[in-house]
Tab-separated table of C-alpha atoms in Angstrom:
chain	number	residue	atom	x	y	z
A	1	MET	CA	68.024	27.481	93.589
A	2	SER	CA	69.385	24.968	96.028
A	3	SER	CA	66.895	22.739	97.768
A	4	LYS	CA	66.305	22.832	101.470
A	5	PHE	CA	68.011	19.440	101.667
A	6	THR	CA	71.376	20.562	100.253
A	7	GLU	CA	71.213	23.709	102.359
A	8	GLY	CA	70.818	21.448	105.365
A	9	VAL	CA	73.908	19.388	104.496
A	10	VAL	CA	76.015	22.487	103.874
A	11	ALA	CA	74.780	24.014	107.108
A	12	GLU	CA	75.678	20.857	109.021
A	13	SER	CA	79.279	20.689	107.787
A	14	LYS	CA	79.680	24.422	108.297
A	15	ARG	CA	78.289	24.083	111.785
A	16	SER	CA	80.820	21.453	112.841
A	17	TYR	CA	83.682	23.415	111.249
A	18	ILE	CA	82.766	26.673	113.029
A	19	HIS	CA	82.289	24.796	116.315
A	20	LYS	CA	85.715	23.172	115.934
A	21	LEU	CA	87.344	26.553	115.298
A	22	ALA	CA	85.573	28.023	118.325
A	23	SER	CA	86.869	25.210	120.520
A	24	GLU	CA	90.358	26.236	119.364
A	25	GLY	CA	89.675	29.868	120.278
A	26	THR	CA	89.371	31.200	116.739
A	27	ARG	CA	86.792	32.050	114.086
A	28	ILE	CA	86.134	31.359	110.427
A	29	ASP	CA	87.568	34.768	109.457
A	30	GLY	CA	90.422	34.563	111.951
A	31	ARG	CA	89.065	37.077	114.449
A	32	ASP	CA	89.261	36.910	118.248
A	33	PHE	CA	85.955	36.319	120.025
A	34	ASP	CA	85.634	40.015	120.976
A	35	GLU	CA	87.024	41.408	117.725
A	36	VAL	CA	84.629	43.444	115.610
A	37	ARG	CA	85.039	43.430	111.814
A	38	PRO	CA	86.631	46.575	110.310
A	39	ILE	CA	84.237	49.545	110.417
A	40	LYS	CA	84.176	52.181	107.691
A	41	ILE	CA	81.926	55.206	108.023
A	42	LYS	CA	81.166	57.793	105.368
A	43	THR	CA	78.925	60.540	106.715
A	44	GLY	CA	77.038	63.032	104.567
A	45	PHE	CA	76.808	60.515	101.706
A	46	ILE	CA	73.287	61.584	100.734
A	47	GLN	CA	73.197	65.337	100.228
A	48	ARG	CA	69.407	65.446	99.995
A	49	ALA	CA	69.101	63.957	103.467
A	50	ASP	CA	69.473	66.100	106.599
A	51	GLY	CA	71.968	63.590	107.944
A	52	SER	CA	73.324	60.351	106.540
A	53	ALA	CA	75.929	57.666	106.987
A	54	LEU	CA	77.099	54.811	104.825
A	55	VAL	CA	78.540	52.177	107.102
A	56	GLU	CA	80.488	49.050	106.330
A	57	LEU	CA	80.893	46.460	109.065
A	58	GLY	CA	83.094	43.932	107.337
A	59	ASP	CA	81.149	43.109	104.172
A	60	THR	CA	77.818	44.191	105.657
A	61	LYS	CA	76.767	47.529	104.257
A	62	VAL	CA	74.019	49.822	105.557
A	63	LEU	CA	72.962	53.302	104.483
A	64	VAL	CA	71.016	55.451	106.927
A	65	GLY	CA	69.327	58.665	105.887
A	66	VAL	CA	67.814	61.090	108.379
A	67	LYS	CA	65.052	63.436	107.281
A	68	ILE	CA	63.736	66.121	109.611
A	69	GLU	CA	60.368	67.800	109.004
A	70	PRO	CA	57.884	69.842	111.041
A	71	GLY	CA	54.877	67.930	112.338
A	72	GLU	CA	52.338	67.714	115.120
A	73	PRO	CA	53.516	66.528	118.553
A	74	PHE	CA	51.899	63.582	120.304
A	75	PRO	CA	49.166	64.802	122.690
A	76	ASP	CA	50.912	63.302	125.745
A	77	THR	CA	54.293	64.876	124.890
A	78	PRO	CA	53.419	68.397	123.605
A	79	ASP	CA	56.884	69.708	124.565
A	80	MET	CA	59.007	67.128	122.750
A	81	GLY	CA	60.050	66.311	119.233
A	82	ILE	CA	59.314	62.951	117.641
A	83	MET	CA	61.525	60.258	116.158
A	84	THR	CA	60.633	57.234	114.090
A	85	THR	CA	62.820	54.427	112.826
A	86	ASN	CA	62.367	52.127	109.894
A	87	VAL	CA	64.445	49.387	108.294
A	88	GLU	CA	64.175	48.286	104.687
A	89	LEU	CA	65.634	44.866	103.956
A	90	VAL	CA	65.730	45.526	100.229
A	91	PRO	CA	65.950	42.435	97.984
A	92	LEU	CA	69.195	43.557	96.336
A	93	ALA	CA	71.052	42.984	99.612
A	94	SER	CA	70.534	39.235	99.969
A	95	PRO	CA	68.970	36.273	98.138
A	96	THR	CA	66.822	35.718	101.224
A	97	PHE	CA	65.256	39.209	101.302
A	98	GLU	CA	61.945	39.552	99.508
A	99	PRO	CA	60.002	42.585	98.333
A	100	GLY	CA	56.804	43.447	100.103
A	101	PRO	CA	55.699	44.736	103.480
A	102	PRO	CA	58.338	44.730	106.249
A	103	SER	CA	59.163	41.249	107.543
A	104	GLU	CA	59.157	40.492	111.247
A	105	GLU	CA	62.978	40.520	111.070
A	106	ALA	CA	62.938	44.089	109.719
A	107	ILE	CA	60.456	45.202	112.357
A	108	GLU	CA	62.451	43.662	115.207
A	109	LEU	CA	65.665	45.209	113.867
A	110	ALA	CA	64.150	48.694	113.617
A	111	ARG	CA	62.610	48.447	117.077
A	112	VAL	CA	65.838	47.330	118.747
A	113	VAL	CA	67.795	50.190	117.128
A	114	ASP	CA	64.951	52.552	118.078
A	115	ARG	CA	65.063	51.475	121.730
A	116	GLY	CA	68.812	52.125	121.997
A	117	ILE	CA	68.448	55.658	120.619
A	118	ARG	CA	65.192	56.518	122.389
A	119	GLU	CA	66.043	55.144	125.829
A	120	SER	CA	69.518	56.650	125.930
A	121	HIS	CA	68.021	60.066	125.024
A	122	THR	CA	70.451	60.360	122.117
A	123	ILE	CA	68.461	63.262	120.674
A	124	ASP	CA	67.554	66.181	122.926
A	125	MET	CA	63.836	66.081	122.101
A	126	GLU	CA	63.037	69.159	124.204
A	127	LYS	CA	65.100	71.278	121.806
A	128	LEU	CA	62.968	70.120	118.871
A	129	VAL	CA	59.858	72.138	119.761
A	130	ILE	CA	58.815	74.841	117.302
A	131	GLU	CA	55.593	75.817	119.072
A	132	GLU	CA	54.604	73.873	122.164
A	133	GLY	CA	51.625	71.618	121.605
A	134	GLU	CA	51.355	72.742	117.960
A	135	LYS	CA	54.503	72.092	115.995
A	136	VAL	CA	57.655	70.071	116.634
A	137	TRP	CA	60.468	68.595	114.538
A	138	VAL	CA	59.969	64.993	113.502
A	139	VAL	CA	63.166	62.996	112.969
A	140	PHE	CA	62.784	60.128	110.501
A	141	ILE	CA	65.590	57.564	110.660
A	142	ASP	CA	65.425	55.323	107.603
A	143	MET	CA	67.848	52.433	107.384
A	144	HIS	CA	68.533	50.794	104.051
A	145	VAL	CA	70.450	47.521	104.137
A	146	LEU	CA	72.600	47.339	100.977
A	147	ASP	CA	74.674	44.176	101.511
A	148	TYR	CA	73.871	41.525	104.095
A	149	HIS	CA	76.799	39.609	105.585
A	150	GLY	CA	75.581	39.239	109.136
A	151	ASN	CA	74.929	41.371	112.219
A	152	LEU	CA	72.538	44.000	110.948
A	153	PHE	CA	71.704	45.060	114.508
A	154	ASP	CA	75.154	46.582	115.056
A	155	ALA	CA	75.594	47.866	111.500
A	156	CYS	CA	72.222	49.660	111.650
A	157	GLY	CA	72.824	50.981	115.174
A	158	ILE	CA	76.254	52.367	114.236
A	159	ALA	CA	74.956	53.904	111.009
A	160	ALA	CA	71.924	55.455	112.742
A	161	LEU	CA	74.114	57.080	115.412
A	162	ALA	CA	76.627	58.328	112.832
A	163	ALA	CA	73.825	59.760	110.684
A	164	LEU	CA	72.139	61.509	113.637
A	165	ASN	CA	75.476	62.918	114.754
A	166	ASN	CA	75.882	64.297	111.252
A	167	ALA	CA	72.356	65.750	110.963
A	168	THR	CA	71.216	69.366	110.672
A	169	VAL	CA	67.687	70.553	111.448
A	170	PRO	CA	66.607	72.302	108.206
A	171	ALA	CA	64.780	75.185	109.902
A	172	GLU	CA	65.447	77.661	107.098
A	173	ARG	CA	63.813	75.470	104.481
A	174	PHE	CA	60.553	75.605	106.405
A	175	GLY	CA	60.818	79.242	107.472
A	176	PHE	CA	61.556	78.627	111.163
A	177	GLY	CA	64.815	80.563	111.556
A	178	ASP	CA	68.387	79.379	111.159
A	179	ASP	CA	69.415	75.774	110.581
A	180	PHE	CA	70.988	74.149	113.622
A	181	LYS	CA	72.855	70.954	114.370
A	182	LEU	CA	70.607	68.168	115.637
A	183	PRO	CA	71.253	68.260	119.403
A	184	ILE	CA	72.860	64.964	120.473
A	185	MET	CA	73.190	64.103	124.170
A	186	HIS	CA	74.331	60.477	124.243
A	187	TYR	CA	76.082	57.890	122.101
A	188	PRO	CA	74.475	54.419	122.395
A	189	VAL	CA	76.317	51.586	120.664
A	190	PRO	CA	74.802	48.129	120.198
A	191	VAL	CA	77.043	45.084	120.405
A	192	THR	CA	75.582	41.771	119.270
A	193	PHE	CA	76.767	38.348	120.378
A	194	ALA	CA	76.118	34.938	118.867
A	195	LYS	CA	76.193	31.703	120.825
A	196	ILE	CA	78.064	28.968	118.976
A	197	GLY	CA	78.046	25.761	120.972
A	198	GLU	CA	79.248	26.874	124.365
A	199	TRP	CA	81.166	29.852	122.952
A	200	ILE	CA	79.935	33.398	122.526
A	201	VAL	CA	81.407	35.635	119.839
A	202	ALA	CA	80.883	39.348	119.172
A	203	ASP	CA	79.774	40.767	115.806
A	204	PRO	CA	78.840	37.444	114.122
A	205	ASN	CA	79.381	37.263	110.366
A	206	LEU	CA	76.888	35.603	108.033
A	207	ASP	CA	78.299	32.076	108.487
A	208	GLU	CA	78.320	32.394	112.253
A	209	GLU	CA	74.872	33.919	112.314
A	210	SER	CA	73.460	31.087	110.199
A	211	ILE	CA	74.512	28.425	112.707
A	212	ALA	CA	74.182	30.354	115.985
A	213	SER	CA	71.772	28.913	118.553
A	214	ALA	CA	71.032	32.236	120.246
A	215	ARG	CA	71.719	35.914	119.797
A	216	LEU	CA	72.009	38.761	122.298
A	217	THR	CA	72.244	42.464	121.560
A	218	VAL	CA	73.319	44.786	124.381
A	219	THR	CA	73.266	48.554	123.766
A	220	THR	CA	75.298	50.724	126.132
A	221	ASN	CA	76.108	54.436	126.163
A	222	GLU	CA	79.257	56.432	126.921
A	223	GLU	CA	78.373	56.484	130.636
A	224	GLU	CA	78.358	52.664	130.690
A	225	LYS	CA	74.599	52.627	131.181
A	226	VAL	CA	72.646	49.841	129.523
A	227	ASN	CA	69.831	51.208	127.348
A	228	ALA	CA	68.532	48.178	125.446
A	229	MET	CA	68.826	44.428	125.267
A	230	GLN	CA	67.275	41.901	122.931
A	231	LYS	CA	67.698	38.156	122.972
A	232	GLY	CA	66.803	36.240	119.809
A	233	LEU	CA	66.725	32.787	118.187
A	234	PHE	CA	65.741	29.398	119.614
A	235	GLY	CA	68.558	28.825	122.078
A	236	THR	CA	69.029	30.069	125.625
A	237	PHE	CA	71.676	31.894	127.633
A	238	THR	CA	72.748	31.254	131.205
A	239	TYR	CA	72.697	34.204	133.606
A	240	GLU	CA	76.519	34.116	133.754
A	241	GLU	CA	76.690	34.363	129.959
A	242	VAL	CA	74.356	37.365	129.988
A	243	LYS	CA	76.377	39.156	132.669
A	244	LYS	CA	79.630	38.562	130.777
A	245	SER	CA	78.029	39.774	127.541
A	246	ILE	CA	76.943	43.030	129.204
A	247	ASN	CA	80.521	43.679	130.348
A	248	ARG	CA	81.931	42.714	126.951
A	249	SER	CA	79.425	45.030	125.252
A	250	MET	CA	80.619	47.965	127.368
A	251	SER	CA	84.276	47.510	126.448
A	252	ILE	CA	83.651	46.696	122.768
A	253	GLY	CA	81.118	49.530	122.563
A	254	LYS	CA	83.766	51.947	123.804
A	255	GLN	CA	86.082	51.093	120.897
A	256	VAL	CA	83.278	51.304	118.355
A	257	ARG	CA	82.125	54.658	119.766
A	258	LYS	CA	85.640	56.051	119.242
A	259	ILE	CA	85.454	55.058	115.590
A	260	ILE	CA	82.024	56.690	115.143
A	261	LEU	CA	83.055	59.942	116.836
A	262	GLY	CA	86.548	59.909	115.350
A	263	ASP	CA	85.057	59.925	111.885
A	264	GLU	CA	82.858	62.873	112.790
A	265	ASN	CA	85.867	64.879	113.917
A	266	GLY	CA	87.946	63.792	110.951
A	267	LYS	CA	90.584	62.172	113.200
A	268	GLU	CA	90.153	58.524	112.435
A	269	ASN	CA	89.025	56.571	109.427
B	1	MET	CA	59.275	52.865	128.616
B	2	MET	CA	56.862	55.487	127.424
B	3	GLY	CA	59.301	58.167	128.594
B	4	MET	CA	56.479	60.384	129.779
B	5	LYS	CA	57.396	63.041	132.259
B	6	SER	CA	55.251	63.403	135.334
B	7	ASP	CA	55.210	64.634	138.884
B	8	ILE	CA	53.661	61.366	140.056
B	9	ARG	CA	55.682	59.845	142.863
B	10	LEU	CA	55.940	56.130	142.299
B	11	ILE	CA	57.611	55.280	145.612
B	12	ASP	CA	56.297	56.852	148.844
B	13	ASP	CA	58.175	57.838	152.033
B	14	ASN	CA	57.774	54.337	153.449
B	15	GLY	CA	59.331	52.797	150.360
B	16	LEU	CA	55.978	51.449	149.166
B	17	ARG	CA	54.767	51.512	145.582
B	18	ILE	CA	51.709	53.218	144.119
B	19	ASP	CA	49.638	50.031	144.646
B	20	GLY	CA	51.056	49.448	148.142
B	21	ARG	CA	53.548	46.746	147.164
B	22	LEU	CA	57.110	46.341	148.378
B	23	PRO	CA	59.845	46.689	145.714
B	24	ASN	CA	60.240	42.915	145.359
B	25	GLN	CA	56.563	41.974	145.632
B	26	LEU	CA	54.557	40.403	142.802
B	27	ARG	CA	50.990	41.369	141.954
B	28	PRO	CA	48.355	38.686	142.692
B	29	ILE	CA	48.325	35.891	140.068
B	30	LYS	CA	45.550	33.391	139.288
B	31	MET	CA	45.781	30.630	136.653
B	32	GLU	CA	43.502	28.039	135.153
B	33	VAL	CA	43.927	25.427	132.396
B	34	GLY	CA	41.453	23.925	129.932
B	35	VAL	CA	39.362	27.043	129.338
B	36	VAL	CA	38.888	26.712	125.545
B	37	LYS	CA	37.195	23.371	124.884
B	38	ARG	CA	37.757	23.439	121.108
B	39	ALA	CA	41.556	23.837	121.410
B	40	ASP	CA	44.142	21.089	121.944
B	41	GLY	CA	45.268	22.941	125.042
B	42	SER	CA	44.424	26.224	126.690
B	43	ALA	CA	44.918	28.352	129.781
B	44	TYR	CA	43.863	31.630	131.350
B	45	ILE	CA	45.790	33.951	133.621
B	46	GLU	CA	44.944	36.977	135.721
B	47	TRP	CA	48.087	38.795	136.764
B	48	GLY	CA	47.418	42.134	138.446
B	49	GLY	CA	44.991	43.783	136.029
B	50	ASN	CA	46.108	41.602	133.107
B	51	LYS	CA	43.564	39.106	131.794
B	52	ILE	CA	45.084	36.867	129.132
B	53	ILE	CA	43.867	33.686	127.461
B	54	ALA	CA	46.017	31.289	125.425
B	55	ALA	CA	45.127	28.341	123.219
B	56	VAL	CA	47.276	25.777	121.403
B	57	TYR	CA	46.470	23.985	118.142
B	58	GLY	CA	48.831	21.259	116.996
B	59	PRO	CA	51.217	19.770	116.310
B	60	ARG	CA	49.420	19.780	112.956
B	61	GLU	CA	50.647	19.766	109.355
B	62	ALA	CA	52.215	23.128	108.641
B	63	TYR	CA	50.716	25.268	105.891
B	64	PRO	CA	51.708	26.859	103.578
B	65	LYS	CA	54.050	23.976	102.783
B	66	HIS	CA	57.173	26.089	102.296
B	67	VAL	CA	57.170	27.006	105.987
B	68	GLN	CA	57.651	23.357	106.973
B	69	GLU	CA	60.968	22.302	108.467
B	70	SER	CA	62.047	18.755	107.638
B	71	ASP	CA	63.635	18.131	111.031
B	72	ARG	CA	61.413	19.939	113.505
B	73	ALA	CA	58.094	21.572	114.287
B	74	ILE	CA	57.752	25.300	113.831
B	75	VAL	CA	56.230	27.206	116.735
B	76	ARG	CA	54.025	30.112	115.705
B	77	ALA	CA	52.965	32.271	118.617
B	78	ARG	CA	50.604	35.134	117.899
B	79	TYR	CA	50.401	37.835	120.546
B	80	ASN	CA	47.307	39.919	120.010
B	81	MET	CA	45.721	42.707	122.015
B	82	ALA	CA	41.970	43.157	121.980
B	83	ALA	CA	40.797	46.602	120.857
B	84	PHE	CA	39.199	47.173	124.288
B	85	SER	CA	42.174	45.893	126.317
B	86	VAL	CA	43.706	49.347	126.840
B	87	ASP	CA	42.418	52.811	127.845
B	88	GLU	CA	42.463	54.236	124.356
B	89	ARG	CA	40.976	51.816	121.798
B	90	LYS	CA	43.705	49.916	119.993
B	91	ARG	CA	43.226	49.434	116.288
B	92	PRO	CA	42.581	45.714	115.786
B	93	GLY	CA	45.197	43.547	114.103
B	94	PRO	CA	48.978	43.290	114.297
B	95	ASP	CA	51.070	46.416	114.802
B	96	ARG	CA	54.861	46.606	114.887
B	97	ARG	CA	54.996	45.962	118.614
B	98	SER	CA	52.874	42.817	118.476
B	99	VAL	CA	54.848	41.489	115.489
B	100	GLU	CA	58.061	41.833	117.493
B	101	LEU	CA	56.548	40.293	120.625
B	102	SER	CA	55.099	37.376	118.644
B	103	LYS	CA	58.572	36.740	117.250
B	104	VAL	CA	60.432	36.732	120.568
B	105	ILE	CA	57.704	34.678	122.259
B	106	SER	CA	57.766	32.108	119.423
B	107	GLU	CA	61.543	31.827	119.750
B	108	ALA	CA	61.400	31.487	123.533
B	109	LEU	CA	58.687	28.795	123.428
B	110	THR	CA	60.686	26.890	120.793
B	111	SER	CA	63.591	26.635	123.225
B	112	ALA	CA	61.386	24.727	125.697
B	113	ILE	CA	59.550	22.383	123.298
B	114	PHE	CA	60.979	19.110	121.917
B	115	VAL	CA	60.343	20.418	118.397
B	116	GLU	CA	62.487	17.666	116.824
B	117	LYS	CA	59.783	15.134	117.727
B	118	PHE	CA	57.317	16.656	115.240
B	119	PRO	CA	58.963	17.319	111.850
B	120	ARG	CA	56.945	19.209	109.218
B	121	THR	CA	54.333	20.322	111.702
B	122	ALA	CA	53.269	23.613	113.179
B	123	ILE	CA	52.403	24.275	116.789
B	124	ASP	CA	50.183	27.338	116.823
B	125	VAL	CA	49.964	29.285	120.056
B	126	TYR	CA	47.384	32.063	120.188
B	127	ILE	CA	47.749	34.587	122.992
B	128	GLU	CA	44.867	37.024	123.371
B	129	VAL	CA	45.316	39.945	125.737
B	130	LEU	CA	41.767	40.758	126.892
B	131	GLN	CA	42.846	43.385	129.401
B	132	ALA	CA	46.327	44.886	129.616
B	133	ASP	CA	48.063	46.170	132.752
B	134	ALA	CA	51.809	46.104	131.928
B	135	GLY	CA	53.833	42.923	131.732
B	136	THR	CA	51.538	41.384	129.107
B	137	ARG	CA	54.350	39.641	127.215
B	138	VAL	CA	55.678	37.861	130.308
B	139	ALA	CA	52.186	36.967	131.518
B	140	GLY	CA	51.416	35.891	127.933
B	141	ILE	CA	54.393	33.552	127.685
B	142	THR	CA	53.572	32.086	131.108
B	143	VAL	CA	49.973	31.317	130.151
B	144	ALA	CA	51.132	30.014	126.745
B	145	SER	CA	53.431	27.563	128.488
B	146	LEU	CA	50.496	26.289	130.579
B	147	ALA	CA	48.402	25.883	127.441
B	148	LEU	CA	51.223	23.884	125.802
B	149	ALA	CA	51.373	21.606	128.849
B	150	ASP	CA	47.582	21.265	128.749
B	151	ALA	CA	47.904	20.225	125.074
B	152	GLY	CA	50.310	17.475	126.145
B	153	ILE	CA	53.183	18.850	124.058
B	154	PRO	CA	56.490	17.477	125.365
B	155	MET	CA	58.678	20.189	126.839
B	156	ARG	CA	62.061	20.333	128.562
B	157	ASP	CA	60.457	22.480	131.214
B	158	LEU	CA	57.585	24.881	131.755
B	159	ILE	CA	58.543	28.401	130.810
B	160	VAL	CA	57.942	31.287	133.161
B	161	GLY	CA	57.968	34.979	132.397
B	162	CYS	CA	58.518	37.833	134.808
B	163	ALA	CA	59.683	41.431	134.534
B	164	ALA	CA	61.568	43.844	136.752
B	165	GLY	CA	62.529	47.452	136.223
B	166	LYS	CA	63.330	50.779	137.811
B	167	VAL	CA	60.952	53.461	139.076
B	168	ASP	CA	61.956	56.589	141.036
B	169	ASP	CA	65.542	55.225	141.033
B	170	VAL	CA	64.469	52.021	142.829
B	171	VAL	CA	64.746	48.572	141.255
B	172	VAL	CA	61.312	46.932	141.493
B	173	LEU	CA	59.684	43.660	140.500
B	174	ASP	CA	56.706	43.272	138.169
B	175	LEU	CA	55.856	46.831	137.058
B	176	ASN	CA	52.194	47.873	136.872
B	177	LYS	CA	50.779	50.240	134.280
B	178	GLU	CA	51.672	53.532	135.981
B	179	GLU	CA	55.149	52.271	136.760
B	180	ASP	CA	55.598	51.119	133.161
B	181	ASN	CA	54.412	54.463	131.763
B	182	PHE	CA	56.402	56.703	134.081
B	183	GLY	CA	59.279	54.438	135.134
B	184	GLN	CA	62.916	54.458	134.052
B	185	ALA	CA	63.478	50.900	132.840
B	186	ASP	CA	61.770	47.605	132.110
B	187	VAL	CA	63.469	44.186	131.872
B	188	PRO	CA	61.078	41.456	130.680
B	189	MET	CA	62.474	37.924	130.975
B	190	ALA	CA	61.386	34.317	130.630
B	191	ILE	CA	63.319	31.387	132.031
B	192	LEU	CA	63.282	27.612	132.161
B	193	PRO	CA	63.300	27.377	135.963
B	194	ARG	CA	64.795	23.896	136.302
B	195	THR	CA	68.074	24.886	134.650
B	196	GLY	CA	67.797	28.656	135.062
B	197	GLU	CA	68.315	29.127	131.308
B	198	ILE	CA	67.158	32.466	129.913
B	199	ALA	CA	64.791	32.011	126.958
B	200	LEU	CA	63.501	35.548	126.585
B	201	LEU	CA	65.337	38.714	127.513
B	202	GLN	CA	64.619	42.271	126.537
B	203	MET	CA	65.395	45.552	128.188
B	204	ASP	CA	64.775	49.207	127.628
B	205	GLY	CA	65.577	52.202	129.761
B	206	ASP	CA	68.640	53.469	131.543
B	207	LEU	CA	70.345	51.116	134.008
B	208	THR	CA	73.799	50.698	135.473
B	209	TYR	CA	75.313	47.216	135.449
B	210	ASP	CA	74.459	46.748	139.145
B	211	GLU	CA	70.855	47.909	138.702
B	212	LEU	CA	70.432	45.632	135.699
B	213	THR	CA	71.827	42.515	137.385
B	214	ASN	CA	69.773	43.319	140.483
B	215	ALA	CA	66.624	43.531	138.331
B	216	MET	CA	67.406	40.289	136.481
B	217	GLU	CA	68.008	38.431	139.758
B	218	MET	CA	64.743	39.766	141.180
B	219	ALA	CA	62.802	38.628	138.105
B	220	MET	CA	64.437	35.186	138.092
B	221	ASP	CA	63.704	34.631	141.810
B	222	ALA	CA	60.062	35.588	141.305
B	223	ALA	CA	59.841	33.321	138.252
B	224	LYS	CA	60.542	30.356	140.514
B	225	LYS	CA	57.497	31.259	142.644
B	226	ILE	CA	55.338	31.572	139.540
B	227	TYR	CA	56.713	28.207	138.385
B	228	ASN	CA	55.305	26.596	141.531
B	229	MET	CA	51.907	28.176	140.803
B	230	GLU	CA	52.035	26.709	137.277
B	231	ILE	CA	52.779	23.259	138.686
B	232	GLU	CA	49.962	23.527	141.248
B	233	THR	CA	47.550	24.633	138.502
B	234	LEU	CA	48.406	21.594	136.374
B	235	LYS	CA	48.240	19.276	139.386
B	236	ALA	CA	44.791	20.613	140.249
B	237	LYS	CA	43.544	19.435	136.852
B	238	TYR	CA	45.657	16.354	136.209
B	239	GLY	CA	46.892	15.283	139.641
B	240	GLY	CA	50.273	13.619	140.202
B	241	ASP	CA	53.701	15.139	139.845
B	242	VAL	CA	54.314	17.034	136.631
B	243	ASN	CA	58.049	16.613	137.037
B	244	GLU	CA	57.730	12.841	137.141
B	245	GLN	CA	59.395	11.195	134.148
């Protein structure tokens, strides 16, 4: 194990190198500032799940499984289904992930993905009622990080949307009529930015993430509505930087959405 | 947003809100510093129906040792809601929401503090929500910033939180509980008013670009007013000009 000291020295030389590249308009892996790493999506990877997607965002790999089961509705929303999200940062995915109860990183990650899906009304919850006030469908979105090379927010958000878009409500299994496709109304896509010196790059890789001063995730849907934002890390953003990031998220999100939906229709990827 | 459906009208025919405010009007705010004698610094805020107390301990040696950073202090904010702070009793202890809020508040406070002056130490900031009325995280970060100043911890600026959002299709400042429960969007922010830097930013709901920028501008303008209240509160205890170098 390397000591904190050597990590610090490595981080410092990496920091100045990445800053120098940014000042020249490029990145450590040669991408443009708004260029997202290659995205590969394999839906239906887990047959036992009701919907699933294995997503690669560059070298980052995330598997999302959706399970749908009957359950009791919340008392204040008797006429709506329920969704829950969870992220497991399993120790096989990175030397820095540890076993045990969810870390604050995992909780934040799950909640930011959750907000994008919930607030955009991705799932038509009103169609998930079996018997009003008594029984509704509960959608469990479980995200398993399998290889961590930066930007889990976007990888998880993409994989969750792809898995939901691929999901079937298993009504037959529980004796509630015919199976039906999980009703999807919107397609929220998160785009995360990292601030490196005075430059802001989309979809940071692990090296960029490790030296970034601040992070901003902006989730937008296909109607160019903003559904979720989350700023992180110790640095700050100016208002101008935030406004630009929102616009950049909309145009990058559009391209990413095409890839997610293209895969579903068998056209792309 | 709780996403609850309701027939409650949040904006009336005169364009006034459920508590009689205009769209860009803050709720009443009262602040006080030095309320916990045992702490190194402390403060109390009443913001609408919110009642929140904050106390600071440190900089002190960070334990356990592996959390120490050799070149800076770590800032550990803990946002906690009392069981009796909300209508339905909240189970005591951290839940997923408070873990997330503690994280983003810690990060935002770190951006304002000269953490490099105190290597290997921890600055612990305890934020206790005694009564909640929407906007607790932004009120919490505001009162935490006062407590840090009261503790004499060097900062680049005071930090000020404020939220804006959308209810009944109108962009409004500083949502109250009903507006938070039944509204369409919430944008909590915290800024360093001197430079206008954004230290905390979250958003949930459904907003167009114009609505979102409108909300952010409303929150940032209001933050400057709250900043002046913070300065007056510190002056009342310590006198002089807090911006003096």
